[in-house]
Amino acid sequence: MVNPNLDPRGYQPGGVPSRERRFRVTTWARANLFNSWLNAVLTLATLWLIWTVCWPLLKFLLIDAVWDGASRVDCLADRVGRDVGACWPFIGAKLPQLLYGFYPINEQWRVNLTAALGLGLLVPLLMPSLPYKTANAILFFGVYPVVGFVLLVGGMLGLEHVETRLWGGLLVTLVIAVTGIVGSLPLGILLALGRRSEMPAVRGVSIIFIEFWRGVPLITVLFFATYMLPLFLPAGWAINPLLRVMIGVMLFAAAYMAEVVRGGLQAIPRAQYEAAQALGLGYWRMMGLVILPQALKLVIPGIVNNFIGLFKDTTLVLIVAIFDLLGQLRAAFSDPNWAAPTTVATGFAFAGIIYFCFCFGMSRYALWMERRLNPADR
Amino acid sequence: MSEHGSSPVIRTTRNAVAVELSGVHKWFGEFHALDGVDLKVMRGERVVVCGPSGSGKSTMIRCINGLEMHQRGKVVVDGVELTDNLKRIDEVRREVGMVFQSLNLFPHLTVLENCTLAPIWVRHMPRREAEALAMQYLARVYIPEQAAKYPGQLSGGQQQRVAIARALCMNPKIMLFDEPTSALDPEMVKEVLDTMVELAMDGMTMIVVSHEMGFARQVANRVVFMDFGQIVESAEPEEFFSHPKHERTKLFLSQILH
Amino acid sequence: MTEPGKAAPAAPGRAMPLADPRFRSIFFQTVLIVTVLAAGYVAVINADANLRAQRIATGLGFLDHPAGFGINQTLIAYSEADSYGRVFVVGLLNTLLVSVIGIVLATIVGFVVGIARLSSNWLIARAAGAYVEVMRNLPLLFQILFWYLAVLGTLPSPRQSLSIADSIFISNRGIIVPSFAFGDGAEIVLAALMLGIGATAALGMLSRHRRRATGRPLTLWWAAVLLLVGLPLAVLAATDFPIGIERPVLRGFNFVGGVRMLPEFAALLIALVTYTGAFIAEIVRAGILSVHRSQTEAAYALGLTRGLALRLIVVPQALRLIVPPLTSQYLNLTKNSSLAVAIGYPDLFAVFAGTTLNQTGQAIEIIAITMAIYLLLSLTTSALMNWYNARMRLAER
């Protein structure tokens, strides 16, 4: 018995467009922002909060900012005759130090070349659609560190030797973070395998190592590397301060890397191990040819997140007198030539933008990769 | 507004009508999910709703206890009209039990706690009494021995029977079933349907969204076919299955009965 | 070295002993242990020689030596004549102070922001999201230095300090708030307060019992207000106000009275709270999202109100997922408080691994003790977490 009211055409998809179907800003705002008294109050409070944070920020960074100048006097309100925001000439004057430290100006092309090479190898490595991943990985993890070392340190192939105490700024930040992550990968993989080993001694040593480094703050690790490590080495072995810190960071990062890789190993189904064993592969071949390639691909987001953490943690080296970006910035604040009321805030704004762009960009990549790897999740 | 031809015409008291939907519309953004639905269900009546996926069956049944709010038209349940008023919606939900397609017992509570939760917190029943009541209904769905277990330890069919017991513990006047068997493995479908048949025999008012046509033939007073958010056809089971009036119904039945 | 039970003992010189998996396992493990021990031995020999050469004392005797330096925030009595051992305790207490306050505040910030991110109000959700992204993507040390140098460092001197209602003063010397002054008879008021808290707790238990028995709880809020606020106030008035509030007053170049929060403490605390709060917000959001919408719907369908559904169904399930990562954030906050050394807040790391190490040169002992303290905290926390997880695991088939 059909309802006589029914018009047979009525249930065709896409009938007459109704009022509710059209998108209007006012309707949207009423539904999403002002649908109850409480929500309306909260919306207004949030708007006020955004205004009080963003407007002064905008005023400081752009509207009231000073763009040209040669010294502090150009950034003094008395001289300029108005409110003074960011003192950008300060950044302009300090930029070489913030990027390279005291790396000789004539040799800075070597730093740029190293960065360009690294970027050229890393970007294709991170894009899943590009071919030759194995060759690319060998170049990046095997060849690039040697090339980078030769380029940056010099002293051979006609390149002038540049002592590491002259290094600083973003250069040091990136050198520590990149060597930390590249160096921690093999050690981390070994530790992860060790933690899943059936040999009690291997497992025990791995667990103690991992839990020890994960249990202490990075700053104690840096102090360990700076003050304690030299005592354990034979007398007369002086290690370069930057190298000491890099070793500390690497050990620390390896423990975290091991846990990331272990997560990947656990995600590989048992059947894969059994299939590899059934083919007669030994332990190392099974791991190297079958299990690790799959597991490492799964943990790319985790590795990138580790890298973000390490990149941020690199700032701690300023406490042991290594001048990374933040350390170099703090040193720049003490220049009397630029002692104006707004230079400190300007410096933080500049460094903040750099840190944010790096970390935010990488975290977006990790997120994108994560969604790509398990599309069923969302 | 016309009457539904097949429903027995008893219009004496308001209370004889359990659920009444008139001219109900509902949009999800651009999608017109309900397009002027009229449905009247009498006390003690058992209505089975079928139709292709996306036809609005679930949306309609969810509008009956306010899990979705209709945007135009009128929904009256047990003499109470559903509006934006949250108190009224809670009032209706207390009297209307619902069993969902997804197995959604509360995993952090035992089977018994799942059943006593609402009687204790909503009906303010003493714990002992609530537990006695729950055991009574668990016995009725034949799983009293599972009372102390957690939902994760039960099979899908058992979980769905607990869900029925959980709803019954509130002594509902109306029971809504939203495809209660479609998430189950085939061998578990029967145990759940049997429980529902027994419930029907006891005279419970039921609105069941289901494609189990055997069940519809056995217990339904009326079968409703929905498509594109509208009720296309509504008839007694015999009539519905043997002489479908509408082309869409015929097509649907030919697809589903094979 | 073949096993006696083996059917065909390998002929010497033919089969490689390394082909026997059991032998291989023992061989590898022996090599590993010997390597670790050898490395340790060499390190000890070297350290001994180096320490002798540099004339650095060894052992824990230095803990009894007088420290000879001052500390600008101490929770227990301390003077320059006190020992390094006491410095250690002072530092540890300062670490605990900033950690405990930081954990409480970061939890509040994290839950508020995490819930705000899930708000149906588009603007609030976006604002909370922006907060999380900014905080998570700026290094913590950057934030600490920012608050210390760019915000607190530019505040006026105490004489020109900003004041709120003439009782809170903010200057480059710190934040000064009023403190309580306790006179004779203060114990009676405190006892009344304790009594009020105890009685409220007892009433709460009674109410729960009532609910179990009859299904209806007692209506309590007015009794609680009376006991918690009314009773102490009444006793306060009856005993002629032995507890007063002491406002800070400017005398000369500095303030007298009140409680002073060091700018170092404030900068460290603000940075730790806002930074950790962002991570906690993500944990809270993920925890709540993990409770499927069908759970809430099932609760509504049973007639539970929004509040009850949240309290009985969503929160208990979300907490199982929130608590473990939340604890590791608490641990991170505690570990991160060691960054205090960069701005000179006298926490354990700054006064012990910083100043004490500088003065005594006993790097091995001091760094080992410091690491051991943090390690102890970590291991205790993860042990508690494992216990919690085992207890809270949902039963499954």
GROMACS .gro file of N, CA and C in nm, chain B residues 6-91:
model
  258
  384SER      N    1  -0.238   0.027   0.574
  384SER     CA    2  -0.236  -0.107   0.630
  384SER      C    3  -0.255  -0.109   0.780
  385SER      N    4  -0.220   0.000   0.850
  385SER     CA    5  -0.225  -0.008   0.995
  385SER      C    6  -0.368  -0.019   1.043
  386PRO      N    7  -0.389  -0.105   1.140
  386PRO     CA    8  -0.525  -0.118   1.193
  386PRO      C    9  -0.568   0.017   1.251
  387VAL      N   10  -0.683   0.063   1.210
  387VAL     CA   11  -0.720   0.199   1.246
  387VAL      C   12  -0.780   0.203   1.386
  388ILE      N   13  -0.692   0.227   1.485
  388ILE     CA   14  -0.739   0.246   1.622
  388ILE      C   15  -0.696   0.386   1.661
  389ARG      N   16  -0.785   0.480   1.662
  389ARG     CA   17  -0.745   0.618   1.692
  389ARG      C   18  -0.819   0.669   1.812
  390THR      N   19  -0.848   0.583   1.904
  390THR     CA   20  -0.931   0.627   2.016
  390THR      C   21  -0.852   0.715   2.112
  391THR      N   22  -0.751   0.659   2.179
  391THR     CA   23  -0.677   0.740   2.275
  391THR      C   24  -0.538   0.771   2.220
  392ARG      N   25  -0.482   0.880   2.272
  392ARG     CA   26  -0.350   0.919   2.225
  392ARG      C   27  -0.246   0.813   2.262
  393ASN      N   28  -0.266   0.753   2.380
  393ASN     CA   29  -0.168   0.658   2.427
  393ASN      C   30  -0.161   0.530   2.345
  394ALA      N   31  -0.263   0.507   2.265
  394ALA     CA   32  -0.257   0.387   2.182
  394ALA      C   33  -0.152   0.402   2.074
  395VAL      N   34  -0.113   0.527   2.045
  395VAL     CA   35  -0.008   0.549   1.947
  395VAL      C   36   0.126   0.552   2.020
  396ALA      N   37   0.217   0.462   1.982
  396ALA     CA   38   0.346   0.459   2.049
  396ALA      C   39   0.439   0.565   1.989
  397VAL      N   40   0.448   0.564   1.855
  397VAL     CA   41   0.540   0.656   1.787
  397VAL      C   42   0.467   0.718   1.670
  398GLU      N   43   0.481   0.848   1.654
  398GLU     CA   44   0.424   0.910   1.535
  398GLU      C   45   0.521   1.011   1.476
  399LEU      N   46   0.557   0.987   1.349
  399LEU     CA   47   0.640   1.081   1.277
  399LEU      C   48   0.554   1.145   1.169
  400SER      N   49   0.555   1.279   1.161
  400SER     CA   50   0.481   1.339   1.051
  400SER      C   51   0.563   1.446   0.982
  401GLY      N   52   0.579   1.427   0.853
  401GLY     CA   53   0.651   1.524   0.769
  401GLY      C   54   0.792   1.549   0.817
  402VAL      N   55   0.864   1.443   0.854
  402VAL     CA   56   0.996   1.463   0.912
  402VAL      C   57   1.103   1.477   0.804
  403HIS      N   58   1.182   1.584   0.815
  403HIS     CA   59   1.293   1.609   0.723
  403HIS      C   60   1.423   1.614   0.800
  404LYS      N   61   1.528   1.570   0.734
  404LYS     CA   62   1.660   1.576   0.799
  404LYS      C   63   1.767   1.586   0.691
  405TRP      N   64   1.859   1.679   0.708
  405TRP     CA   65   1.970   1.694   0.614
  405TRP      C   66   2.101   1.669   0.685
  406PHE      N   67   2.194   1.603   0.615
  406PHE     CA   68   2.333   1.602   0.661
  406PHE      C   69   2.411   1.686   0.561
  407GLY      N   70   2.432   1.813   0.593
  407GLY     CA   71   2.495   1.901   0.495
  407GLY      C   72   2.409   1.907   0.371
  408GLU      N   73   2.466   1.858   0.260
  408GLU     CA   74   2.394   1.861   0.132
  408GLU      C   75   2.296   1.746   0.118
  409PHE      N   76   2.319   1.641   0.197
  409PHE     CA   77   2.248   1.516   0.176
  409PHE      C   78   2.112   1.517   0.245
  410HIS      N   79   2.008   1.494   0.167
  410HIS     CA   80   1.873   1.493   0.221
  410HIS      C   81   1.841   1.354   0.273
  411ALA      N   82   1.866   1.331   0.404
  411ALA     CA   83   1.857   1.196   0.457
  411ALA      C   84   1.713   1.152   0.479
  412LEU      N   85   1.630   1.240   0.531
  412LEU     CA   86   1.487   1.210   0.547
  412LEU      C   87   1.408   1.315   0.473
  413ASP      N   88   1.317   1.269   0.387
  413ASP     CA   89   1.248   1.362   0.298
  413ASP      C   90   1.098   1.347   0.319
  414GLY      N   91   1.051   1.402   0.429
  414GLY     CA   92   0.908   1.399   0.455
  414GLY      C   93   0.857   1.262   0.493
  415VAL      N   94   0.907   1.209   0.604
  415VAL     CA   95   0.865   1.075   0.646
  415VAL      C   96   0.742   1.083   0.736
  416ASP      N   97   0.641   1.003   0.705
  416ASP     CA   98   0.524   0.987   0.791
  416ASP      C   99   0.517   0.843   0.834
  417LEU      N  100   0.510   0.821   0.965
  417LEU     CA  101   0.500   0.682   1.014
  417LEU      C  102   0.427   0.685   1.146
  418LYS      N  103   0.331   0.593   1.160
  418LYS     CA  104   0.261   0.584   1.288
  418LYS      C  105   0.271   0.440   1.335
  419VAL      N  106   0.319   0.421   1.458
  419VAL     CA  107   0.331   0.286   1.512
  419VAL      C  108   0.245   0.278   1.637
  420MET      N  109   0.155   0.177   1.638
  420MET     CA  110   0.064   0.161   1.751
  420MET      C  111   0.131   0.081   1.862
  421ARG      N  112   0.075   0.096   1.982
  421ARG     CA  113   0.122   0.017   2.095
  421ARG      C  114   0.109  -0.132   2.063
  422GLY      N  115   0.211  -0.207   2.089
  422GLY     CA  116   0.207  -0.351   2.065
  422GLY      C  117   0.236  -0.390   1.922
  423GLU      N  118   0.253  -0.291   1.837
  423GLU     CA  119   0.280  -0.321   1.697
  423GLU      C  120   0.428  -0.352   1.676
  424ARG      N  121   0.454  -0.433   1.575
  424ARG     CA  122   0.594  -0.465   1.544
  424ARG      C  123   0.619  -0.432   1.398
  425VAL      N  124   0.703  -0.332   1.377
  425VAL     CA  125   0.727  -0.283   1.242
  425VAL      C  126   0.871  -0.316   1.201
  426VAL      N  127   0.885  -0.376   1.083
  426VAL     CA  128   1.019  -0.400   1.030
  426VAL      C  129   1.044  -0.301   0.917
  427VAL      N  130   1.157  -0.230   0.924
  427VAL     CA  131   1.191  -0.131   0.822
  427VAL      C  132   1.306  -0.185   0.739
  428CYS      N  133   1.288  -0.185   0.605
  428CYS     CA  134   1.398  -0.230   0.521
  428CYS      C  135   1.420  -0.128   0.410
  429GLY      N  136   1.525  -0.150   0.334
  429GLY     CA  137   1.558  -0.057   0.227
  429GLY      C  138   1.707  -0.061   0.201
  430PRO      N  139   1.748  -0.011   0.083
  430PRO     CA  140   1.891  -0.014   0.051
  430PRO      C  141   1.970   0.075   0.147
  431SER      N  142   2.103   0.056   0.149
  431SER     CA  143   2.181   0.137   0.242
  431SER      C  144   2.180   0.282   0.197
  432GLY      N  145   2.177   0.372   0.294
  432GLY     CA  146   2.168   0.514   0.262
  432GLY      C  147   2.026   0.559   0.235
  433SER      N  148   1.928   0.473   0.264
  433SER     CA  149   1.790   0.511   0.232
  433SER      C  150   1.726   0.587   0.347
  434GLY      N  151   1.796   0.599   0.461
  434GLY     CA  152   1.742   0.677   0.571
  434GLY      C  153   1.679   0.596   0.683
  435LYS      N  154   1.687   0.460   0.675
  435LYS     CA  155   1.624   0.378   0.781
  435LYS      C  156   1.686   0.406   0.916
  436SER      N  157   1.822   0.401   0.920
  436SER     CA  158   1.889   0.423   1.049
  436SER      C  159   1.863   0.563   1.100
  437THR      N  160   1.868   0.661   1.009
  437THR     CA  161   1.845   0.799   1.051
  437THR      C  162   1.706   0.813   1.111
  438MET      N  163   1.608   0.747   1.048
  438MET     CA  164   1.471   0.759   1.098
  438MET      C  165   1.462   0.702   1.239
  439ILE      N  166   1.518   0.582   1.257
  439ILE     CA  167   1.505   0.517   1.387
  439ILE      C  168   1.582   0.597   1.494
  440ARG      N  169   1.692   0.660   1.451
  440ARG     CA  170   1.770   0.739   1.548
  440ARG      C  171   1.701   0.870   1.582
  441CYS      N  172   1.611   0.916   1.493
  441CYS     CA  173   1.534   1.036   1.525
  441CYS      C  174   1.430   1.006   1.633
  442ILE      N  175   1.393   0.878   1.645
  442ILE     CA  176   1.285   0.845   1.739
  442ILE      C  177   1.333   0.859   1.884
  443ASN      N  178   1.464   0.838   1.911
  443ASN     CA  179   1.507   0.866   2.049
  443ASN      C  180   1.608   0.980   2.057
  444GLY      N  181   1.602   1.066   1.957
  444GLY     CA  182   1.678   1.191   1.967
  444GLY      C  183   1.827   1.176   1.952
  445LEU      N  184   1.877   1.063   1.898
  445LEU     CA  185   2.020   1.055   1.870
  445LEU      C  186   2.053   1.143   1.750
  446GLU      N  187   1.954   1.160   1.661
  446GLU     CA  188   1.964   1.261   1.557
  446GLU      C  189   1.845   1.353   1.578
  447MET      N  190   1.867   1.483   1.554
  447MET     CA  191   1.751   1.574   1.563
  447MET      C  192   1.698   1.600   1.423
  448HIS      N  193   1.566   1.582   1.408
  448HIS     CA  194   1.505   1.614   1.279
  448HIS      C  195   1.501   1.766   1.265
  449GLN      N  196   1.498   1.812   1.141
  449GLN     CA  197   1.503   1.958   1.121
  449GLN      C  198   1.368   2.019   1.085
  450ARG      N  199   1.278   1.934   1.036
  450ARG     CA  200   1.145   1.985   1.008
  450ARG      C  201   1.047   1.871   1.036
  451GLY      N  202   0.925   1.904   1.069
  451GLY     CA  203   0.826   1.801   1.096
  451GLY      C  204   0.813   1.776   1.245
  452LYS      N  205   0.745   1.664   1.277
  452LYS     CA  206   0.710   1.640   1.415
  452LYS      C  207   0.739   1.495   1.450
  453VAL      N  208   0.803   1.472   1.564
  453VAL     CA  209   0.824   1.336   1.614
  453VAL      C  210   0.762   1.328   1.752
  454VAL      N  211   0.662   1.240   1.769
  454VAL     CA  212   0.598   1.224   1.899
  454VAL      C  213   0.619   1.081   1.945
  455VAL      N  214   0.680   1.063   2.061
  455VAL     CA  215   0.705   0.930   2.112
  455VAL      C  216   0.635   0.917   2.246
  456ASP      N  217   0.546   0.821   2.257
  456ASP     CA  218   0.474   0.795   2.381
  456ASP      C  219   0.408   0.924   2.432
  457GLY      N  220   0.352   1.000   2.339
  457GLY     CA  221   0.280   1.122   2.378
  457GLY      C  222   0.369   1.241   2.406
  458VAL      N  223   0.502   1.226   2.391
  458VAL     CA  224   0.592   1.338   2.418
  458VAL      C  225   0.654   1.383   2.286
  459GLU      N  226   0.642   1.513   2.255
  459GLU     CA  227   0.702   1.557   2.131
  459GLU      C  228   0.849   1.589   2.152
  460LEU      N  229   0.933   1.543   2.059
  460LEU     CA  230   1.077   1.567   2.070
  460LEU      C  231   1.110   1.704   2.015
  461THR      N  232   1.170   1.786   2.099
  461THR     CA  233   1.216   1.918   2.054
  461THR      C  234   1.361   1.933   2.097
  462ASP      N  235   1.411   2.056   2.092
  462ASP     CA  236   1.549   2.080   2.137
  462ASP      C  237   1.563   2.060   2.288
  463ASN      N  238   1.452   2.055   2.357
  463ASN     CA  239   1.453   2.045   2.502
  463ASN      C  240   1.518   1.913   2.547
  464LEU      N  241   1.636   1.926   2.608
  464LEU     CA  242   1.713   1.806   2.644
  464LEU      C  243   1.641   1.724   2.750
  465LYS      N  244   1.568   1.789   2.840
  465LYS     CA  245   1.496   1.716   2.945
  465LYS      C  246   1.397   1.620   2.883
  466ARG      N  247   1.329   1.668   2.779
  466ARG     CA  248   1.227   1.585   2.714
  466ARG      C  249   1.291   1.468   2.642
  467ILE      N  250   1.405   1.495   2.580
  467ILE     CA  251   1.473   1.387   2.509
  467ILE      C  252   1.513   1.278   2.609
  468ASP      N  253   1.568   1.321   2.724
  468ASP     CA  254   1.606   1.222   2.826
  468ASP      C  255   1.483   1.144   2.874
  469GLU      N  256   1.370   1.216   2.886
  469GLU     CA  257   1.246   1.152   2.929
  469GLU      C  258   1.207   1.041   2.831
   0.00000   0.00000   0.00000
